Coordinates of C-alpha atoms and ligand atoms in Angstrom, one line a residue:
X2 CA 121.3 115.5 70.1
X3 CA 119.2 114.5 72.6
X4 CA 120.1 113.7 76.6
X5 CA 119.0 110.9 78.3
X6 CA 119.2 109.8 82.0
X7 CA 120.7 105.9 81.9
X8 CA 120.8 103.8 85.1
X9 CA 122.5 100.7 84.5
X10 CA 121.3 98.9 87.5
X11 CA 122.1 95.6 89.1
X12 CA 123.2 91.8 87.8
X13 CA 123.0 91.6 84.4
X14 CA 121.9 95.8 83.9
X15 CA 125.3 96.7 83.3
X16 CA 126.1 94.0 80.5
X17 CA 122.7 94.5 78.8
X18 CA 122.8 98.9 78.9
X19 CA 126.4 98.5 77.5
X20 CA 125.3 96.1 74.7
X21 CA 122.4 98.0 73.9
X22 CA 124.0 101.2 74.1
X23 CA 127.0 100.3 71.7
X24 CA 124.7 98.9 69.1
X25 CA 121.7 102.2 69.2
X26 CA 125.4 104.4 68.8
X27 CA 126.9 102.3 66.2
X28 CA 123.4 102.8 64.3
X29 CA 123.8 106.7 64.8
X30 CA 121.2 107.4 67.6
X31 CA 122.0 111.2 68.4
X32 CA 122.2 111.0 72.0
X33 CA 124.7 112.0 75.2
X34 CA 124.2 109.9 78.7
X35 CA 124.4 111.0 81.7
X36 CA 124.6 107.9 84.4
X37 CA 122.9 108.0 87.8
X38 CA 122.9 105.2 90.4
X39 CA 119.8 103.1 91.4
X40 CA 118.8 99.9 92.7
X41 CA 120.6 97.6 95.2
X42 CA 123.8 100.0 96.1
X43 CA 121.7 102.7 97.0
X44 CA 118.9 100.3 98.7
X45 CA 121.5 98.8 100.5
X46 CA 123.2 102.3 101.6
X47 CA 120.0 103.1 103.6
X48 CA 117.9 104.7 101.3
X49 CA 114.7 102.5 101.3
X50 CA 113.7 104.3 98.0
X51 CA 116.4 102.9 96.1
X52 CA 117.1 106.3 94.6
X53 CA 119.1 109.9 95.5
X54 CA 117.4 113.0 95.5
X55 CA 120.5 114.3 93.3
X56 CA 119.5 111.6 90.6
X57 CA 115.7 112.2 90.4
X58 CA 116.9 115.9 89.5
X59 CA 119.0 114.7 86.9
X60 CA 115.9 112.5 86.0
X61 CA 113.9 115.3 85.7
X62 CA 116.1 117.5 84.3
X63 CA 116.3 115.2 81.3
X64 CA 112.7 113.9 81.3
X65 CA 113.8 110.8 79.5
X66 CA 115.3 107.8 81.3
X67 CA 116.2 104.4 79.9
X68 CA 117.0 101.6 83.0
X69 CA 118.2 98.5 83.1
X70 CA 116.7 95.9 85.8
X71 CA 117.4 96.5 89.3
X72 CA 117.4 94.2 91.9
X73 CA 115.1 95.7 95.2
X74 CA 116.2 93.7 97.9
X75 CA 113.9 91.2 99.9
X76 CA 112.2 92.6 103.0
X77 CA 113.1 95.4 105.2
X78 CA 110.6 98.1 104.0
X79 CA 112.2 98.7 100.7
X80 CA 109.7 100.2 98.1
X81 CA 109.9 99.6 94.3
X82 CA 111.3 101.8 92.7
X83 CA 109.6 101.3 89.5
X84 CA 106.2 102.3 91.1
X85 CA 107.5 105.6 92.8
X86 CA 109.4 106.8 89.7
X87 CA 105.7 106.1 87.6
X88 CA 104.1 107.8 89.7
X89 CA 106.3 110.7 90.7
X90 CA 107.2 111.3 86.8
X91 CA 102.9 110.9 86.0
X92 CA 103.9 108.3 83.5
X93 CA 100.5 107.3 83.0
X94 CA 100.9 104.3 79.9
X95 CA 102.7 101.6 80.3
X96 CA 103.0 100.2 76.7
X97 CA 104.2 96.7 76.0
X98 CA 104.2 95.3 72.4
X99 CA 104.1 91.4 72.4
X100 CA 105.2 89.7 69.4
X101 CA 105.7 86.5 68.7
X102 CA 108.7 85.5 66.4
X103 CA 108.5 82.1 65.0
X104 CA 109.9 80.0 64.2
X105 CA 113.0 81.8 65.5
X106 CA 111.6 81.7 68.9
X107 CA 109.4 78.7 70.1
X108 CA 105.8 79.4 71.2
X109 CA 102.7 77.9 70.9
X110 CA 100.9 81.1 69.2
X111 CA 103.1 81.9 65.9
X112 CA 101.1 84.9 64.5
X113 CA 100.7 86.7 67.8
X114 CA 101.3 90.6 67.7
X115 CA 99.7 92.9 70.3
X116 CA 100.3 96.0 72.6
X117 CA 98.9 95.9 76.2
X118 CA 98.9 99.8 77.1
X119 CA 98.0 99.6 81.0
X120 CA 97.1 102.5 83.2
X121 CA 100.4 103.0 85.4
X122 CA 99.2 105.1 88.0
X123 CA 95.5 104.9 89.6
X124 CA 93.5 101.9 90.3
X125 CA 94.3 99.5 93.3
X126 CA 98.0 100.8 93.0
X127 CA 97.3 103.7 94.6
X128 CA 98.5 101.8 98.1
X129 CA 96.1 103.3 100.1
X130 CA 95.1 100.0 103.0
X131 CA 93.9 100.3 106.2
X132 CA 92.8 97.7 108.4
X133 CA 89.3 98.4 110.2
X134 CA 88.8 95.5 112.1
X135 CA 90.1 92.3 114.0
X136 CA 89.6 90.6 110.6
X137 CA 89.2 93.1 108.0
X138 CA 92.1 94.8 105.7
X139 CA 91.1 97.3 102.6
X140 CA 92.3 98.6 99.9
X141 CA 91.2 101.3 97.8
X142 CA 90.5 101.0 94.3
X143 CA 90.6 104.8 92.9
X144 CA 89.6 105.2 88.9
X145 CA 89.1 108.6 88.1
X146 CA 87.9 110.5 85.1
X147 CA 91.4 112.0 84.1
X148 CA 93.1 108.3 84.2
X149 CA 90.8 107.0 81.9
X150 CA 90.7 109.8 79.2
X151 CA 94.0 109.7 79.3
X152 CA 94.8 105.9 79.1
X153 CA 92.0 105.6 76.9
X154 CA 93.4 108.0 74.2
X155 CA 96.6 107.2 74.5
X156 CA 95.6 103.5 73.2
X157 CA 93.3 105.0 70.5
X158 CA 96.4 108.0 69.2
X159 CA 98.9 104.9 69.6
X160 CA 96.5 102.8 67.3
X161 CA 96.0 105.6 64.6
X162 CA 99.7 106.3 64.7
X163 CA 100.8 102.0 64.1
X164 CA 98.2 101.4 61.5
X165 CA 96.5 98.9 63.9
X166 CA 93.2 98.1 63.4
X167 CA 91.0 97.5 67.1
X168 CA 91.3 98.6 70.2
X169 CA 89.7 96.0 73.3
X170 CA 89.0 97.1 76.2
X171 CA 89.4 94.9 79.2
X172 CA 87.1 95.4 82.6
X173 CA 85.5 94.0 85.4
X174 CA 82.2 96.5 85.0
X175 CA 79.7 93.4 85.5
X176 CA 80.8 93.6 89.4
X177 CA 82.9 97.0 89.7
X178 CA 80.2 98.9 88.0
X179 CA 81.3 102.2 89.4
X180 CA 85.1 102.1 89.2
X181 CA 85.8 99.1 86.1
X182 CA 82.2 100.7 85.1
X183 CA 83.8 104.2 84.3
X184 CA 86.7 103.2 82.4
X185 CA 84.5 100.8 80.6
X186 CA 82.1 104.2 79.9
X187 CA 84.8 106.5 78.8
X188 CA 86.2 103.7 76.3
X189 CA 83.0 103.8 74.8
X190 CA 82.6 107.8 74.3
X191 CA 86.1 108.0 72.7
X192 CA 86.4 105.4 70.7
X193 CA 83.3 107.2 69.0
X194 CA 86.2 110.0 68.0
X195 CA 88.0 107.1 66.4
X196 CA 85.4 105.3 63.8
X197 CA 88.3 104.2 61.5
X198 CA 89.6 101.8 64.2
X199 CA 87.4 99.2 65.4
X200 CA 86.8 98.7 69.1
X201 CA 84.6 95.9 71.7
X202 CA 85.2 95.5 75.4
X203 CA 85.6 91.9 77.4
X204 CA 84.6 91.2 80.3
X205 CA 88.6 90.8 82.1
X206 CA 88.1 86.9 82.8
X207 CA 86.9 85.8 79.3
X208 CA 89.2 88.0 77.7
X209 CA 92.3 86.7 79.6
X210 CA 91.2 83.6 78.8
X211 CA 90.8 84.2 74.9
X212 CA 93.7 85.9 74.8
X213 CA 96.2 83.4 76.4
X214 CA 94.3 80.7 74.5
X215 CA 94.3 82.8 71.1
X216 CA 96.6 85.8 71.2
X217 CA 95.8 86.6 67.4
X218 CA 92.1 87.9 67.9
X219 CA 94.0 90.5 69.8
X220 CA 95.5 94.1 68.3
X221 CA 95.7 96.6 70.9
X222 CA 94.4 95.6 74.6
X223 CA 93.5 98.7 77.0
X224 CA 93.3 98.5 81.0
X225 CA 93.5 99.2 84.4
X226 CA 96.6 99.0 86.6
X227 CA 95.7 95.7 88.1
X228 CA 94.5 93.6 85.4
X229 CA 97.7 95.1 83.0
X230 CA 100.3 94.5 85.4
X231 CA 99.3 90.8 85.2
X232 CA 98.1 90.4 81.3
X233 CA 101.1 92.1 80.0
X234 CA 103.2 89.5 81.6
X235 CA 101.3 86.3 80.7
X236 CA 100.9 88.2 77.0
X237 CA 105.1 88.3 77.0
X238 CA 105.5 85.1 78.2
X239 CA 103.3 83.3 75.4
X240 CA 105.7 85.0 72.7
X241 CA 107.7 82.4 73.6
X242 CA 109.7 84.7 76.0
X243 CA 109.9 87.4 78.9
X244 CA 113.6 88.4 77.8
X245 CA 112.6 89.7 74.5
X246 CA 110.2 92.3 75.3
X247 CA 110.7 95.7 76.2
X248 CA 108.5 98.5 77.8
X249 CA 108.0 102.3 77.6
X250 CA 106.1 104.3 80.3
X251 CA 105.4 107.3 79.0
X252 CA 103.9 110.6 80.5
X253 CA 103.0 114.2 79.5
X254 CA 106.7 115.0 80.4
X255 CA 108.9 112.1 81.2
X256 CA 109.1 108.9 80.0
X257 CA 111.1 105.6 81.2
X258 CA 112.3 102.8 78.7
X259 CA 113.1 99.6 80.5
X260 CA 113.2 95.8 79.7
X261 CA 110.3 93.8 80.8
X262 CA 112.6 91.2 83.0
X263 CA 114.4 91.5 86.4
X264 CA 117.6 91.6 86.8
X265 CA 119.1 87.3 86.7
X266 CA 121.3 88.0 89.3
X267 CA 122.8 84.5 88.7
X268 CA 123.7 85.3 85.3
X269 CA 125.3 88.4 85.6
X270 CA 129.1 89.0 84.9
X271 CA 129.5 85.9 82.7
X272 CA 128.4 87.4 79.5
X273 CA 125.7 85.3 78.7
X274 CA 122.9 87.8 79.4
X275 CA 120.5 88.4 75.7
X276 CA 120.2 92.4 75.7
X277 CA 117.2 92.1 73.3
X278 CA 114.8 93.5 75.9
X279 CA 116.3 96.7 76.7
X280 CA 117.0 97.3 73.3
X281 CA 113.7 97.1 72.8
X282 CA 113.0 99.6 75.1
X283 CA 116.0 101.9 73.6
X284 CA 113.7 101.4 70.1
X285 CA 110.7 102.5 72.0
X286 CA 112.8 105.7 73.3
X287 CA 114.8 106.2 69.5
X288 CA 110.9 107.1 68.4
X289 CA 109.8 108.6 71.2
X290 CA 112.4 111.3 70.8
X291 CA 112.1 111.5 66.6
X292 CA 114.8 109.3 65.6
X293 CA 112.7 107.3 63.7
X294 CA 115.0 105.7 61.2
X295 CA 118.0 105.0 63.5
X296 CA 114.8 102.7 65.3
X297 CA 113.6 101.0 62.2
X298 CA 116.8 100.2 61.1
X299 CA 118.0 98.9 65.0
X300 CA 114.7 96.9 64.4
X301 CA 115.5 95.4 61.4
X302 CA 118.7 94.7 62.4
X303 CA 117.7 92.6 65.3
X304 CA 115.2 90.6 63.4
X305 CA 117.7 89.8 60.9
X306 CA 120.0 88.5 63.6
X307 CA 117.6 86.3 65.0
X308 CA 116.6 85.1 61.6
X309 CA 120.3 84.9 61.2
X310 CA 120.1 81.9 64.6
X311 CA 122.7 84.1 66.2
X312 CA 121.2 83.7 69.8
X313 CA 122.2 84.0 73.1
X314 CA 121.5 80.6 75.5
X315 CA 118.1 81.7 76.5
X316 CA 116.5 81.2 73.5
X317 CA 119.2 78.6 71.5
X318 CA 117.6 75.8 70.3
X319 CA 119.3 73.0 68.3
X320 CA 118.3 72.7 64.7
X321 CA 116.6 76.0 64.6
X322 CA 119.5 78.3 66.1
X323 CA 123.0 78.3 64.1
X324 CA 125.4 79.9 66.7
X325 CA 125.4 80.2 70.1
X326 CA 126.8 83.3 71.4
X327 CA 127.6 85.7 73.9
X328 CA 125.9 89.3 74.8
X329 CA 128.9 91.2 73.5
X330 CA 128.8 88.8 70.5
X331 CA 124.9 89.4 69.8
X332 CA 125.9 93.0 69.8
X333 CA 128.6 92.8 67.2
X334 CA 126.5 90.5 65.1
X335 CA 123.4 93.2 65.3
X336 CA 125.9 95.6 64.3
X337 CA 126.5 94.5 61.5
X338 CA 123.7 93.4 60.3
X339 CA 122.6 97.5 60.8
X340 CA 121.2 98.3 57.1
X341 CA 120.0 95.0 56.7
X342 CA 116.1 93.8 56.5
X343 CA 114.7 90.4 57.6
X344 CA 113.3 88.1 55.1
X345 CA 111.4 85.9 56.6
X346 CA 110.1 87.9 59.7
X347 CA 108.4 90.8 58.8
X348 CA 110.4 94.2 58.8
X349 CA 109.1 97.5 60.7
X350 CA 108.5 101.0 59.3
X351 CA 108.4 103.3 61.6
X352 CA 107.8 106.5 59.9
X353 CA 105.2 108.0 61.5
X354 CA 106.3 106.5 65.5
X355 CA 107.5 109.8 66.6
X356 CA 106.2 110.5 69.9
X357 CA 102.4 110.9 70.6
X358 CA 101.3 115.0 71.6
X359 CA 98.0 114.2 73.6
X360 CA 95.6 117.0 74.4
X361 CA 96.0 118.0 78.3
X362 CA 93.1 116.6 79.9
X363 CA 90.1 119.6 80.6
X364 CA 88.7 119.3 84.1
X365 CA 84.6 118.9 82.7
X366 CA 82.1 121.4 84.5
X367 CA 80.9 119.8 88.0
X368 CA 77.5 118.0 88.4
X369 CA 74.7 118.5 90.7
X370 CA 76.1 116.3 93.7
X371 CA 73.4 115.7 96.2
X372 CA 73.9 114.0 100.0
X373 CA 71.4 110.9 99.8
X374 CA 72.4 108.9 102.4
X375 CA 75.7 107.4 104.4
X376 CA 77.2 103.9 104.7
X377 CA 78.4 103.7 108.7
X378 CA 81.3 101.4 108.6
X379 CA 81.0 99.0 112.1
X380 CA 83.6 97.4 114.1
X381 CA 81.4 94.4 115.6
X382 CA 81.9 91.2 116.7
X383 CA 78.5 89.7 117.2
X384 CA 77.5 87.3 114.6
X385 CA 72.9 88.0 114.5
X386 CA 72.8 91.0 112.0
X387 CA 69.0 91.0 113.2
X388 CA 70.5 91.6 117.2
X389 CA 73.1 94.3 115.2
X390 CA 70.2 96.1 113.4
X391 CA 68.8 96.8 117.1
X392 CA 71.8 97.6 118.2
X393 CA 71.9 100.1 115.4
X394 CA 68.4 101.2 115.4
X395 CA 68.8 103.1 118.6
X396 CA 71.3 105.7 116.7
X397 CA 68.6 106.6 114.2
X398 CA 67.3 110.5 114.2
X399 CA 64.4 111.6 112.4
X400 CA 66.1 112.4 109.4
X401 CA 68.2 108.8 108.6
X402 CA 66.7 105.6 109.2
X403 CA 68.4 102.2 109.0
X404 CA 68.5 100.6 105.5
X405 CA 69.9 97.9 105.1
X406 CA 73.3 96.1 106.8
X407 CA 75.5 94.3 104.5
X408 CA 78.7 92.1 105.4
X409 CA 81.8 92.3 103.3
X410 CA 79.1 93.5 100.8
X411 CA 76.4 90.8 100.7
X412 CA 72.7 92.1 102.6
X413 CA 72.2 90.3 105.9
X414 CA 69.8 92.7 107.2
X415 CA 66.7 93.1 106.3
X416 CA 65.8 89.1 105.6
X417 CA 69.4 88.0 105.2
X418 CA 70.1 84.1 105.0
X419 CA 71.6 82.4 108.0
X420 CA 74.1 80.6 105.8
X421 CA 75.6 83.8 104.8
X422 CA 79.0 83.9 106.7
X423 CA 80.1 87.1 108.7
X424 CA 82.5 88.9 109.5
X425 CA 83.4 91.8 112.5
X426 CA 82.9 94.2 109.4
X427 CA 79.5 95.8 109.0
X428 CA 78.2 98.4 106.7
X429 CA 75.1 99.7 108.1
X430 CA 73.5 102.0 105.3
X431 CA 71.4 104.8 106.3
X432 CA 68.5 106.6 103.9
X433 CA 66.6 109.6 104.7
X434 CA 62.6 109.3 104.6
X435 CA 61.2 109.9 101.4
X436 CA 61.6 113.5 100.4
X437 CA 63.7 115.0 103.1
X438 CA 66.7 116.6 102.0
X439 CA 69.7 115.4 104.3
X440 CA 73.0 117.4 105.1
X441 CA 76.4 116.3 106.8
X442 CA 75.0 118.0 110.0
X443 CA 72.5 114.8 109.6
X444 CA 75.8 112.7 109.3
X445 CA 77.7 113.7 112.4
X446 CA 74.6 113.2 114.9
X447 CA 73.9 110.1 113.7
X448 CA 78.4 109.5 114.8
X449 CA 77.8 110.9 118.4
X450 CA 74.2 109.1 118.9
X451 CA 76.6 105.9 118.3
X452 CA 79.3 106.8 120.3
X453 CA 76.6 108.0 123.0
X454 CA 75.5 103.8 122.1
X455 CA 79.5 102.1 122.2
X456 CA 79.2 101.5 118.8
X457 CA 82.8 101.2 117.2
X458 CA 82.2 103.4 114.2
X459 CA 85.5 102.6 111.8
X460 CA 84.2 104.7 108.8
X461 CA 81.6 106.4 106.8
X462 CA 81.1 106.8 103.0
X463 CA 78.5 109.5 102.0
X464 CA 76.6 108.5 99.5
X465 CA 75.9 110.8 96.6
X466 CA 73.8 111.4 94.1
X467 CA 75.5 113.2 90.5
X468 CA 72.9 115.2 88.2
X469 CA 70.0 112.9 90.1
X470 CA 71.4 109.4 89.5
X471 CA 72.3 107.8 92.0
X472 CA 76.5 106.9 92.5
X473 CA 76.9 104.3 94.4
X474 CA 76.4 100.4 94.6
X475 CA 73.7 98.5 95.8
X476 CA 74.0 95.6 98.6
X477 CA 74.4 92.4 97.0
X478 CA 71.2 90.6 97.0
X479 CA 69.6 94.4 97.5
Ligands
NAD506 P1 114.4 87.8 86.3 O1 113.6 88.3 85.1 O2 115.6 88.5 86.7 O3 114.8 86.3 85.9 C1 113.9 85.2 85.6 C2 114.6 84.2 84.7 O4 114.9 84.7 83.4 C3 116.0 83.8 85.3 O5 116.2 82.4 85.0 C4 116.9 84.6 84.5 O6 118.2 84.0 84.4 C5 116.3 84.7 83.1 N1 116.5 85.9 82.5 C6 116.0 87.1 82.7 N2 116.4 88.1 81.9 C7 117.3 87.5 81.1 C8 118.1 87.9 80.0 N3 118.1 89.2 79.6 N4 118.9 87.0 79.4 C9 118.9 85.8 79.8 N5 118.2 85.3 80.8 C10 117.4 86.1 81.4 O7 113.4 87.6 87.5 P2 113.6 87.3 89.0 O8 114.7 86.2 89.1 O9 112.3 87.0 89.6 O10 114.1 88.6 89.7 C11 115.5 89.0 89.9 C12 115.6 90.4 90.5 O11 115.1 91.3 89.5 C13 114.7 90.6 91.7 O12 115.5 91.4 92.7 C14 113.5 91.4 91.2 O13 113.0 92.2 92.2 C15 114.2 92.2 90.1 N6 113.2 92.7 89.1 C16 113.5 93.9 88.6 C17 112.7 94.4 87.6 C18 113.0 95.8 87.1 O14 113.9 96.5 87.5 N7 112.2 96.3 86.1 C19 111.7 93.6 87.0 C20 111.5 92.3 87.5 C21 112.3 91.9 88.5

């Protein structure tokens, strides 16, 4: 027996988790539930996170958590409460298989059958924004070693495990060669561990492109936060539906099972709501926890009832569906179909799905990190780089000299273009003269010489060097 946190959540939640809940029991699924409260009660109460601290301790006392939509209300500071739970819980993969079930369900790609695993955690997610000038906002993009191994493996173990045959890799590295440019490296030295399973990387544009336009070239799709968050939506929605898939975000300890969709407050309470998603994410959970064969034959059972045209009103179709029929109904009719196989659709076997045990990441021995230089951030609302680099040139000491000037990345200074257009944002890179070793000392007298000067400093980046190569980007045009 197993226990597992449920949250029934808002508008249709409560229909779907008791649909889906009745049919995983009726097939024997060992577990107890214990109920907490989230979503628009508790937003709506006063607690902007949506969630109370008695119910993340029941949450973590249970490690595993299957939720139904909520809804987060609009406006008025209220944070999602699917980000803070991923990223208090560490539930670094978001899987989300895509499969396409024609004819039962209309689309345009009838053999599709991939799993996006996304990174859930790091990447431009990490909500860290400032804003630095009159005109200029940022936000961080953080990719670190750890988030990548992990993803990374986790897409490669969950490969090995399915019997699937490639892994893709999806970056940006051609322009984010240090952040999309390290995931992109670590895909490439572990998929060396993995020869059985074939592996390539796409450039993120082309390979969105390729796979909207043919879904079947795809197996298993790795990426960042960013880039996943979007893909695995547009790869749902070309099945033919968003209601049908289901998610799992897993991490070394917890992991949260959820339906893909919101919560259709406008069809709630009228029992017309298709619980096929978060049963799909009570599958995912059923093998996450060992009970594989109460899964594969919920599975089974579900395709057969679609193949049966028992569907609810979201995906009825005249002269492919037979009967049109309620959620309660759907669950009956999945029910019974329990010990049943589809015919037509193919069945699942999901002997070896028990939950993947990933090797705790090992913190690698530090490189030789060497001060080279430092980007000075400028608040400045001139518009003559050639007037700023004056300007600038009076902060210089003996050990860091003037470089270059960029604006919102692109060289200005030296021999910029007067066509470039520019911002109040500068980056004024300083290098030290051939040879002379530079240290933070160097850093923070070049900061007074400027204040000495009224020169808005916003922010410096110190650039490094790691084991002599040098970590850091060039300007554009450099
Ligand atoms: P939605 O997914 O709730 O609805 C989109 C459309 O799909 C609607 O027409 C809806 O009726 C239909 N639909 C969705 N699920 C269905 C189902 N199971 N059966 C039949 N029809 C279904 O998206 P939305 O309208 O943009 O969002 C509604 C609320 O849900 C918002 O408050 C949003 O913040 C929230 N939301 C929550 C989650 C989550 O908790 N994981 C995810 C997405 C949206």
């Amino acid at each position: 027996m197993t226990k597992i946190t449920i949250a029934k959540g808002d508008g249709i939640g409560p229909e779907i988790m008791d649909a889906t809940l009745e049919i995983i029991l009726a097939a024997g699924a060992k577990i107890e539930t214990e109920e907490i409260e989230v979503g628009e009660k508790v937003y709506l109460s006063g607690n902007t996170s949506g969630i109370a601290p008695k119910a993340w301790d029941i949450i973590r006392k249970n490690k595993i958590i299957l939720k139904a939509p909520i809804t987060t209300p609009q406006g008025g500071g209220y944070k999602s409460l699917n980000v803070t739970t991923r990223k208090f819980l560490g539930l670094y993969s978001n899987v989300r298989p895509c499969m396409s079930l024609h004819p039962f369900v209309s689309t345009k790609h009838p053999v599709m059958d991939l799993v996006i695993i996304r990174e859930n955690e790091e990447d431009l997610y990490a909500g860290i924004e400032h804003q630095q000038t009159d005109e200029v906002v940022q936000c961080l993009k953080l990719i670190s070693r750890p988030g990548c191994e992990k993803i990374v493996r986790y897409a490669f173990e969950y490969a090995r495990q399915q019997n699937r045959k490639k892994v893709t890799c999806f970056t940006k590295d051609n322009i984010m060669k240090q952040t999309d440019g390290l995931f992109h490296q670590v895909f490439d030295e572990i998929a060396k561990e993995y020869p059985e399973i074939e592996n390539e990387h796409w450039i993120i544009d082309i390979g969105a492109a390729k796979m909207a336009d043919t879904p079947e070239a795809f197996d298993v799709i790795v990426m960042p936060n960013l880039y996943g968050d979007v893909l695995s939506d547009v790869a749902a929605q070309i099945t033919g539906s968003v209601g049908l898939a289901g998610s799992a975000n897993i991490g070394e300890e917890c992991a949260m099972f959820e339906a893909i969709h919101g919560s259709a407050p406008r069809r709630a309470g009228q029992n017309i709501a298709n619980p096929s998603g978060l049963l799909q994410g009570s599958i995912m959970m059923l093998n996450h926890i060992g009970q594989t064969a109460i899964a594969e034959n919920v599975q089974n059972a579900w395709l057969k009832t679609l193949e049966d045209g028992i569907h609810t009103y979201d995906i009825f179709k005249e002269g492919i569906s037979k009967q049109k029929v309620g959620t309660k109904e759907f669950a009956k009719a999945v029910i019974a179909n329990l010990g049943n196989k589809p015919t037509l659709l193919k069945a699942v076997s999901y002997a070896n799905s028990s939950h993947l045990n990933l090797p705790k990441y090992k913190r690698k021995p530090s490189a030789n990190k060497d001060l080279v230089g430092v980007d000075v951030f400028v608040h400045w609302s001139g518009t003559n780089p050639d007037e700023l680099a004056n300007k600038i040139k009076r902060i210089e000491s003996e050990s860091l000299h003037l470089n270059m000037i960029t604006n919102r990345g692109i060289k200005v200074w030296p021999n910029g273009f007067k066509e470039t257009f520019c911002t109040d944002h500068w980056r004024c890179r300083f290098k030290p003269v051939e040879g002379v070793e530079i240290s933070k000392k160097a850093i923070i007298r070049l900061l007074e010489n400027a204040l000495n000067e009224n020169i808005d400093t916003i922010k410096t980046e110190n650039l490094y060097s790691f084991d002599g190569k040098p970590a850091y980007s060039l300007g554009q045009g450099q």
